[in-house]
Short mmCIF file of C-alpha atoms in Angstrom, two decimals:
data_model
loop_
_atom_site.label_atom_id
_atom_site.label_comp_id
_atom_site.label_asym_id
_atom_site.label_seq_id
_atom_site.Cartn_x
_atom_site.Cartn_y
_atom_site.Cartn_z
CA GLU A 468 -21.28 -16.34 49.04
CA ILE A 469 -18.44 -16.15 46.52
CA VAL A 470 -17.49 -12.58 45.64
CA LEU A 471 -16.14 -11.90 42.15
CA THR A 472 -13.99 -8.80 41.64
CA GLN A 473 -13.39 -7.61 38.10
CA SER A 474 -10.62 -5.32 36.92
CA PRO A 475 -10.18 -2.82 35.52
CA GLY A 476 -13.46 -1.00 35.98
CA ILE A 477 -13.08 0.78 32.67
CA LEU A 478 -10.79 -0.11 29.78
CA SER A 479 -10.26 2.22 26.81
CA LEU A 480 -8.54 0.77 23.76
CA SER A 481 -8.34 1.27 20.02
CA PRO A 482 -9.58 -0.94 17.20
CA GLY A 483 -7.17 -3.78 16.45
CA GLU A 484 -5.71 -3.86 19.97
CA ARG A 485 -6.07 -6.62 22.54
CA ALA A 486 -8.20 -6.38 25.68
CA THR A 487 -7.43 -8.33 28.83
CA LEU A 488 -10.15 -8.43 31.48
CA ALA A 489 -9.64 -10.02 34.88
CA CYS A 490 -12.00 -11.73 37.31
CA ARG A 491 -10.85 -12.76 40.77
CA ALA A 492 -12.90 -14.94 43.10
CA SER A 493 -12.89 -14.71 46.89
CA GLN A 494 -12.57 -18.51 47.03
CA SER A 495 -12.20 -21.36 44.59
CA PHE A 496 -15.29 -23.16 43.32
CA THR A 497 -16.35 -26.26 41.47
CA SER A 498 -14.56 -27.25 38.30
CA ASN A 499 -13.91 -23.79 36.86
CA PHE A 500 -17.62 -23.13 36.60
CA LEU A 501 -17.10 -19.59 35.37
CA ALA A 502 -18.83 -17.77 32.53
CA TRP A 503 -18.34 -14.46 30.78
CA TYR A 504 -21.18 -12.36 29.37
CA GLN A 505 -21.23 -9.32 27.11
CA GLN A 506 -23.87 -6.65 27.59
CA ARG A 507 -24.27 -3.91 25.03
CA PRO A 508 -26.28 -0.80 25.95
CA GLY A 509 -30.00 -1.49 26.10
CA GLN A 510 -29.57 -5.21 25.55
CA ALA A 511 -29.71 -8.34 27.64
CA PRO A 512 -26.43 -10.05 28.51
CA ARG A 513 -25.10 -12.55 25.98
CA LEU A 514 -23.11 -15.63 26.88
CA LEU A 515 -19.55 -15.56 25.54
CA ILE A 516 -17.57 -18.15 27.51
CA PHE A 517 -18.51 -21.03 29.82
CA GLY A 518 -16.42 -23.48 31.79
CA ALA A 519 -13.78 -20.73 32.01
CA SER A 520 -12.50 -21.36 28.47
CA SER A 521 -15.19 -22.77 26.17
CA ARG A 522 -16.71 -20.41 23.62
CA ALA A 523 -20.46 -20.33 23.28
CA ALA A 524 -22.06 -21.03 19.94
CA GLY A 525 -21.56 -18.25 17.40
CA ILE A 526 -18.91 -16.39 19.38
CA PRO A 527 -15.89 -15.36 17.25
CA ASP A 528 -12.54 -16.92 18.08
CA ARG A 529 -11.25 -13.43 18.89
CA PHE A 530 -12.80 -14.09 22.31
CA SER A 531 -11.01 -16.48 24.62
CA GLY A 532 -11.16 -17.35 28.29
CA SER A 533 -8.55 -18.78 30.60
CA GLY A 534 -7.74 -19.31 34.23
CA SER A 535 -8.49 -21.62 37.12
CA GLY A 536 -8.91 -21.62 40.86
CA THR A 537 -9.60 -18.02 41.73
CA GLU A 538 -8.05 -16.13 38.80
CA PHE A 539 -9.73 -15.90 35.42
CA THR A 540 -9.17 -13.84 32.29
CA LEU A 541 -11.19 -12.87 29.24
CA THR A 542 -9.06 -11.88 26.26
CA ILE A 543 -10.44 -10.15 23.19
CA ASN A 544 -8.08 -9.95 20.22
CA ARG A 545 -8.27 -7.58 17.26
CA LEU A 546 -10.80 -5.29 18.90
CA GLU A 547 -13.69 -4.02 16.81
CA PRO A 548 -15.99 -1.07 17.56
CA GLU A 549 -18.86 -3.51 18.17
CA ASP A 550 -16.96 -4.94 21.14
CA SER A 551 -17.81 -1.81 23.12
CA ALA A 552 -19.85 -3.18 26.00
CA VAL A 553 -19.81 -4.14 29.66
CA TYR A 554 -18.39 -7.58 30.37
CA TYR A 555 -19.43 -9.63 33.40
CA CYS A 556 -17.99 -12.78 34.87
CA GLN A 557 -20.26 -15.18 36.73
CA GLN A 558 -19.56 -18.23 38.84
CA TYR A 559 -22.05 -21.09 38.93
CA GLY A 560 -20.01 -23.52 40.96
CA ASP A 561 -21.63 -22.52 44.20
CA SER A 562 -25.34 -23.02 44.82
CA VAL A 563 -25.64 -19.24 45.05
CA HIS A 564 -24.57 -17.89 41.70
CA THR A 565 -22.81 -14.54 41.70
CA PHE A 566 -21.68 -11.96 39.15
CA GLY A 567 -18.72 -9.64 39.12
CA GLN A 568 -19.40 -5.92 39.05
CA GLY A 569 -18.45 -5.64 35.38
CA THR A 570 -15.74 -4.10 33.22
CA LYS A 571 -16.72 -1.42 30.75
CA LEU A 572 -14.79 -1.71 27.51
CA GLU A 573 -14.62 1.39 25.35
CA ILE A 574 -13.30 1.14 21.83
CA VAL B 339 -35.83 -20.80 22.75
CA GLN B 340 -37.43 -17.47 23.60
CA LEU B 341 -38.17 -15.92 26.95
CA GLN B 342 -40.45 -12.93 27.49
CA GLU B 343 -40.86 -11.12 30.79
CA SER B 344 -44.08 -9.30 31.59
CA GLY B 345 -45.69 -7.52 34.50
CA PRO B 346 -46.43 -4.10 35.99
CA GLY B 347 -43.84 -1.47 35.27
CA LEU B 348 -44.67 0.45 38.44
CA VAL B 349 -45.07 -0.92 41.95
CA LYS B 350 -45.71 1.03 45.15
CA PRO B 351 -43.34 0.78 48.11
CA SER B 352 -44.20 -2.03 50.57
CA GLU B 353 -46.25 -3.86 47.92
CA THR B 354 -45.44 -7.06 46.04
CA LEU B 355 -43.64 -7.17 42.72
CA SER B 356 -44.99 -9.94 40.48
CA LEU B 357 -43.46 -10.87 37.13
CA THR B 358 -44.09 -13.61 34.59
CA CYS B 359 -41.61 -15.18 32.19
CA THR B 360 -43.27 -16.94 29.26
CA VAL B 361 -41.09 -19.56 27.63
CA SER B 362 -41.44 -20.76 24.05
CA GLY B 363 -39.44 -23.39 22.23
CA ASP B 364 -38.55 -25.33 25.39
CA PHE B 365 -40.10 -27.26 28.27
CA LEU B 366 -39.82 -26.04 31.83
CA ASN B 367 -39.23 -29.52 33.22
CA ASP B 368 -35.95 -30.01 31.46
CA ASN B 369 -34.02 -27.03 32.78
CA TYR B 370 -33.22 -24.63 35.56
CA TRP B 371 -34.69 -21.14 35.27
CA SER B 372 -33.30 -18.03 36.92
CA TRP B 373 -34.32 -14.47 37.63
CA ILE B 374 -31.62 -11.79 37.53
CA ARG B 375 -32.00 -8.07 38.04
CA GLN B 376 -30.03 -4.96 37.16
CA PRO B 377 -30.62 -1.60 38.85
CA PRO B 378 -30.31 1.35 36.46
CA GLY B 379 -26.67 1.95 35.62
CA LYS B 380 -25.45 -0.89 37.83
CA GLY B 381 -24.41 -4.52 37.55
CA LEU B 382 -26.22 -7.84 37.51
CA GLU B 383 -27.62 -9.51 40.62
CA TRP B 384 -28.73 -13.13 40.63
CA ILE B 385 -32.07 -13.43 42.44
CA GLY B 386 -32.61 -17.18 42.39
CA ASN B 387 -33.60 -20.18 40.32
CA ILE B 388 -36.03 -23.07 40.10
CA PHE B 389 -35.82 -26.62 38.80
CA TYR B 390 -38.83 -28.78 38.06
CA ARG B 391 -41.76 -27.64 40.09
CA SER B 392 -40.32 -26.66 43.39
CA THR B 393 -36.57 -27.05 43.81
CA THR B 394 -35.43 -23.50 44.38
CA LYS B 395 -32.31 -21.60 45.39
CA TYR B 396 -32.34 -17.95 46.36
CA ASN B 397 -29.82 -15.20 46.86
CA PRO B 398 -29.46 -14.96 50.65
CA SER B 399 -29.79 -11.19 50.47
CA LEU B 400 -33.34 -11.60 49.13
CA LYS B 401 -34.31 -14.98 50.49
CA ASN B 402 -36.91 -13.76 52.96
CA ARG B 403 -38.79 -11.75 50.34
CA VAL B 404 -38.59 -13.76 47.12
CA THR B 405 -40.54 -16.67 45.69
CA ILE B 406 -39.95 -18.31 42.31
CA SER B 407 -42.51 -20.76 40.96
CA VAL B 408 -43.64 -22.30 37.67
CA ASP B 409 -46.82 -23.24 35.85
CA ARG B 410 -45.90 -26.08 33.54
CA SER B 411 -49.25 -26.05 31.77
CA LYS B 412 -48.61 -22.48 30.66
CA ASN B 413 -44.82 -22.83 30.31
CA GLN B 414 -44.34 -19.85 32.61
CA VAL B 415 -41.93 -18.95 35.39
CA PHE B 416 -42.99 -16.49 38.07
CA LEU B 417 -41.19 -14.09 40.38
CA ARG B 418 -42.71 -12.58 43.49
CA LEU B 419 -40.78 -10.08 45.61
CA ASN B 420 -42.48 -8.84 48.75
CA SER B 421 -42.17 -5.56 50.64
CA VAL B 422 -40.42 -3.71 47.85
CA THR B 423 -38.53 -0.44 48.27
CA ALA B 424 -36.91 1.95 45.83
CA ALA B 425 -33.79 -0.24 45.99
CA ASP B 426 -35.74 -2.92 44.11
CA THR B 427 -36.10 -0.69 41.06
CA ALA B 428 -34.35 -2.58 38.27
CA VAL B 429 -34.59 -4.32 34.95
CA TYR B 430 -35.63 -7.88 35.72
CA TYR B 431 -34.46 -10.68 33.44
CA CYS B 432 -35.44 -14.31 33.29
CA ALA B 433 -32.91 -16.74 31.88
CA ARG B 434 -32.43 -20.43 31.21
CA HIS B 435 -29.55 -22.45 32.54
CA PHE B 436 -27.76 -25.07 30.56
CA ASP B 437 -28.10 -28.15 32.78
CA GLY B 438 -28.12 -26.02 35.90
CA THR B 439 -24.92 -24.21 35.02
CA TYR B 440 -24.33 -21.11 32.90
CA LEU B 441 -27.13 -18.96 31.47
CA ASN B 442 -27.44 -19.54 27.77
CA TYR B 443 -30.78 -17.90 27.01
CA TRP B 444 -32.04 -14.57 28.32
CA GLY B 445 -35.22 -12.61 27.99
CA GLN B 446 -35.17 -8.98 26.91
CA GLY B 447 -35.82 -7.81 30.46
CA THR B 448 -38.55 -5.64 31.92
CA LEU B 449 -38.08 -2.45 33.91
CA VAL B 450 -39.87 -2.29 37.23
CA THR B 451 -39.90 1.00 39.10
CA VAL B 452 -40.81 1.16 42.75
CA SER B 453 -42.38 4.50 43.52
CA SER B 454 -45.46 5.96 45.12
#
């Protein structure tokens, strides 16, 4: 099973700043099959990024993903209050899909 | 595409948790379907998925207790989890994969509490 470790656990920033969230995998996996999800309180997760760097439909270009191998990053530019949420990375390159433990972003 | 989870909100320890995911706007045959759970205040755990009628993959930590199945005539996906304990208390989500990869549609989730 591939273990994903996200850092930091909690990130507190101000509106207009940039957030950088990290996701490290215990081993590399198929073709950068990594996704990022946003989960606001009381809501289901929402897909932000797939294939490590492709934005899902309707996601603002303030959100971007990068990385390869075992190191991946989600960057959120020009933070807005509505970006307050928990962000999860997920790998789907292995037959057993796994999630990171999440990073809580406070604006 | 819309997914709606349903089932008992309370299950007794040692009994079986059974949930249904009703899908509208899509056909079960064409996609992979997953169940994911989230204990209160904690992160997401992938339970397993199903493709077509019977091709399944399960999280090894749950493999001996979980069964995912479908009823194509009703466009429903089912989750059964045997021998539950308090540790199985969670919000349970069903979700659709894009071509077996990332999860692009999620249900609202349903809270299941395991308690006597």
